[in-house]
PDB file of C-alpha atoms in Angstrom:
ATOM      1  CA  GLN A 281      -2.487 -62.761-168.647  1.00  0.00           C
ATOM      2  CA  ALA A 282      -4.124 -59.641-167.153  1.00  0.00           C
ATOM      3  CA  ALA A 283      -6.220 -60.918-164.447  1.00  0.00           C
ATOM      4  CA  ASP A 284      -3.600 -63.082-163.622  1.00  0.00           C
ATOM      5  CA  SER A 285      -1.421 -60.229-162.865  1.00  0.00           C
ATOM      6  CA  LYS A 286      -3.723 -58.475-160.595  1.00  0.00           C
ATOM      7  CA  ARG A 287      -4.333 -61.143-158.348  1.00  0.00           C
ATOM      8  CA  GLU A 288      -0.094 -61.658-158.388  1.00  0.00           C
ATOM      9  CA  GLN A 289      -0.147 -57.603-157.608  1.00  0.00           C
ATOM     10  CA  PHE A 290      -3.190 -58.191-155.215  1.00  0.00           C
ATOM     11  CA  ARG A 291      -1.347 -61.293-153.723  1.00  0.00           C
ATOM     12  CA  ARG A 292       1.852 -59.541-152.950  1.00  0.00           C
ATOM     13  CA  TYR A 293       0.449 -56.249-151.291  1.00  0.00           C
ATOM     14  CA  LEU A 294      -1.398 -58.926-149.157  1.00  0.00           C
ATOM     15  CA  GLU A 295       1.192 -60.263-147.945  1.00  0.00           C
ATOM     16  CA  LYS A 296       2.899 -57.261-148.172  1.00  0.00           C
ATOM     17  CA  SER A 297       1.272 -55.881-145.424  1.00  0.00           C
ATOM     18  CA  GLY A 298       0.626 -58.195-142.757  1.00  0.00           C
ATOM     19  CA  VAL A 299      -2.349 -60.016-144.051  1.00  0.00           C
ATOM     20  CA  LEU A 300      -1.717 -63.294-145.311  1.00  0.00           C
ATOM     21  CA  ASP A 301       0.094 -63.891-142.172  1.00  0.00           C
ATOM     22  CA  THR A 302      -2.752 -62.302-139.542  1.00  0.00           C
ATOM     23  CA  LEU A 303      -5.509 -64.409-141.527  1.00  0.00           C
ATOM     24  CA  THR A 304      -3.365 -67.951-141.568  1.00  0.00           C
ATOM     25  CA  LYS A 305      -2.409 -66.961-137.830  1.00  0.00           C
ATOM     26  CA  VAL A 306      -6.119 -67.321-136.779  1.00  0.00           C
ATOM     27  CA  LEU A 307      -7.055 -70.027-139.448  1.00  0.00           C
ATOM     28  CA  VAL A 308      -4.269 -72.540-137.766  1.00  0.00           C
ATOM     29  CA  ALA A 309      -5.892 -70.739-134.147  1.00  0.00           C
ATOM     30  CA  LEU A 310      -8.753 -72.174-135.210  1.00  0.00           C
ATOM     31  CA  TYR A 311      -7.381 -75.690-136.505  1.00  0.00           C
ATOM     32  CA  GLU A 312      -5.889 -76.421-132.982  1.00  0.00           C
ATOM     33  CA  GLU A 313      -9.097 -75.379-131.725  1.00  0.00           C
ATOM     34  CA  PRO A 314      -9.684 -78.506-129.456  1.00  0.00           C
ATOM     35  CA  GLU A 315     -12.971 -77.955-129.970  1.00  0.00           C
ATOM     36  CA  LYS A 316     -14.224 -75.909-132.543  1.00  0.00           C
ATOM     37  CA  PRO A 317     -16.421 -72.785-131.939  1.00  0.00           C
ATOM     38  CA  ASN A 318     -20.240 -73.637-133.279  1.00  0.00           C
ATOM     39  CA  SER A 319     -19.369 -69.925-135.651  1.00  0.00           C
ATOM     40  CA  ALA A 320     -16.345 -69.664-137.413  1.00  0.00           C
ATOM     41  CA  LEU A 321     -17.293 -66.630-138.523  1.00  0.00           C
ATOM     42  CA  ASP A 322     -17.273 -65.560-135.203  1.00  0.00           C
ATOM     43  CA  PHE A 323     -13.512 -67.622-133.486  1.00  0.00           C
ATOM     44  CA  LEU A 324     -12.380 -65.143-136.347  1.00  0.00           C
ATOM     45  CA  LYS A 325     -14.096 -61.802-136.112  1.00  0.00           C
ATOM     46  CA  HIS A 326     -12.929 -62.063-132.475  1.00  0.00           C
ATOM     47  CA  HIS A 327      -9.582 -63.798-133.150  1.00  0.00           C
ATOM     48  CA  LEU A 328      -9.049 -60.410-136.084  1.00  0.00           C
ATOM     49  CA  GLY A 329     -10.401 -57.761-134.106  1.00  0.00           C
ATOM     50  CA  ALA A 330      -8.483 -58.734-130.404  1.00  0.00           C
ATOM     51  CA  SER A 331      -5.106 -58.225-132.927  1.00  0.00           C
ATOM     52  CA  ALA A 332      -5.843 -55.013-134.321  1.00  0.00           C
ATOM     53  CA  PRO A 333      -3.897 -51.699-132.846  1.00  0.00           C
ATOM     54  CA  GLU A 334      -6.508 -50.151-130.456  1.00  0.00           C
ATOM     55  CA  ASN A 335      -7.200 -46.517-131.573  1.00  0.00           C
ATOM     56  CA  PRO A 336      -6.530 -43.682-129.179  1.00  0.00           C
ATOM     57  CA  GLU A 337      -9.898 -42.491-129.154  1.00  0.00           C
ATOM     58  CA  ILE A 338     -11.429 -46.735-128.468  1.00  0.00           C
ATOM     59  CA  GLU A 339      -9.390 -46.231-125.201  1.00  0.00           C
ATOM     60  CA  ALA A 340     -10.007 -42.558-123.706  1.00  0.00           C
ATOM     61  CA  LEU A 341     -13.558 -44.035-123.832  1.00  0.00           C
ATOM     62  CA  ARG A 342     -12.527 -46.964-121.820  1.00  0.00           C
ATOM     63  CA  LEU A 343     -11.092 -45.845-119.545  1.00  0.00           C
ATOM     64  CA  GLU A 344     -14.485 -43.133-119.561  1.00  0.00           C
ATOM     65  CA  VAL A 345     -16.399 -45.739-119.056  1.00  0.00           C
ATOM     66  CA  ALA A 346     -14.319 -47.186-116.439  1.00  0.00           C
ATOM     67  CA  GLU A 347     -14.284 -43.560-114.088  1.00  0.00           C
ATOM     68  CA  MET A 348     -18.388 -43.506-114.224  1.00  0.00           C
ATOM     69  CA  LYS A 349     -18.683 -46.692-113.535  1.00  0.00           C
ATOM     70  CA  GLU A 350     -16.875 -45.703-110.230  1.00  0.00           C
ATOM     71  CA  LYS A 351     -18.277 -42.860-109.478  1.00  0.00           C
ATOM     72  CA  TYR A 352     -22.134 -44.690-110.259  1.00  0.00           C
ATOM     73  CA  GLU A 353     -20.760 -47.676-107.961  1.00  0.00           C
ATOM     74  CA  ALA A 354     -20.325 -44.051-105.053  1.00  0.00           C
ATOM     75  CA  VAL A 355     -23.362 -42.920-106.139  1.00  0.00           C
ATOM     76  CA  LEU A 356     -25.318 -45.983-105.133  1.00  0.00           C
ATOM     77  CA  GLU A 357     -23.066 -46.322-102.043  1.00  0.00           C
ATOM     78  CA  GLU A 358     -24.411 -42.907-100.593  1.00  0.00           C
ATOM     79  CA  ASN A 359     -27.993 -43.535-102.357  1.00  0.00           C
ATOM     80  CA  LYS A 360     -27.931 -46.655 -99.781  1.00  0.00           C
ATOM     81  CA  LYS A 361     -26.393 -44.000 -96.460  1.00  0.00           C
ATOM     82  CA  LEU A 362     -29.209 -41.539 -97.108  1.00  0.00           C
ATOM     83  CA  LYS A 363     -32.023 -44.185 -97.004  1.00  0.00           C
ATOM     84  CA  THR A 364     -30.671 -45.366 -93.770  1.00  0.00           C
ATOM     85  CA  LYS A 365     -31.042 -42.218 -93.000  1.00  0.00           C
ATOM     86  CA  VAL A 366     -34.881 -41.105 -94.004  1.00  0.00           C
ATOM     87  CA  THR A 367     -35.690 -44.264 -92.457  1.00  0.00           C
ATOM     88  CA  PHE A 368     -34.219 -43.643 -88.768  1.00  0.00           C
ATOM     89  CA  TYR A 369     -36.506 -40.237 -89.139  1.00  0.00           C
TER      90      TYR A 369
END
C-alpha cells in the first residue's frame, strides 16, 4: 500500500510540474513522424532539449560566439588584403 501511495504522489508531482504533458507531446511527435528516426532516444533528447527554457548564460555565450565569428571574418578579410599588398612589394 505504501509503494502505491508513493507512486501516486510521484505521478501527481510529474503531472503538476508538466513533465507528463511534455513527455506525452514528444512521444506523440515521434509517433506521428512519417519516417521514424534511427535513434528514438536522440529524437527525444533533441525535442526535450528544444523545449527547455533557455538559460541566460547560454544565450550570453551564443551572443559571444556570434561576435567572435564576426571578428574572425573581419580578421580573415584583413589578412587577405594584407597578403595581396605584400605580394605587390
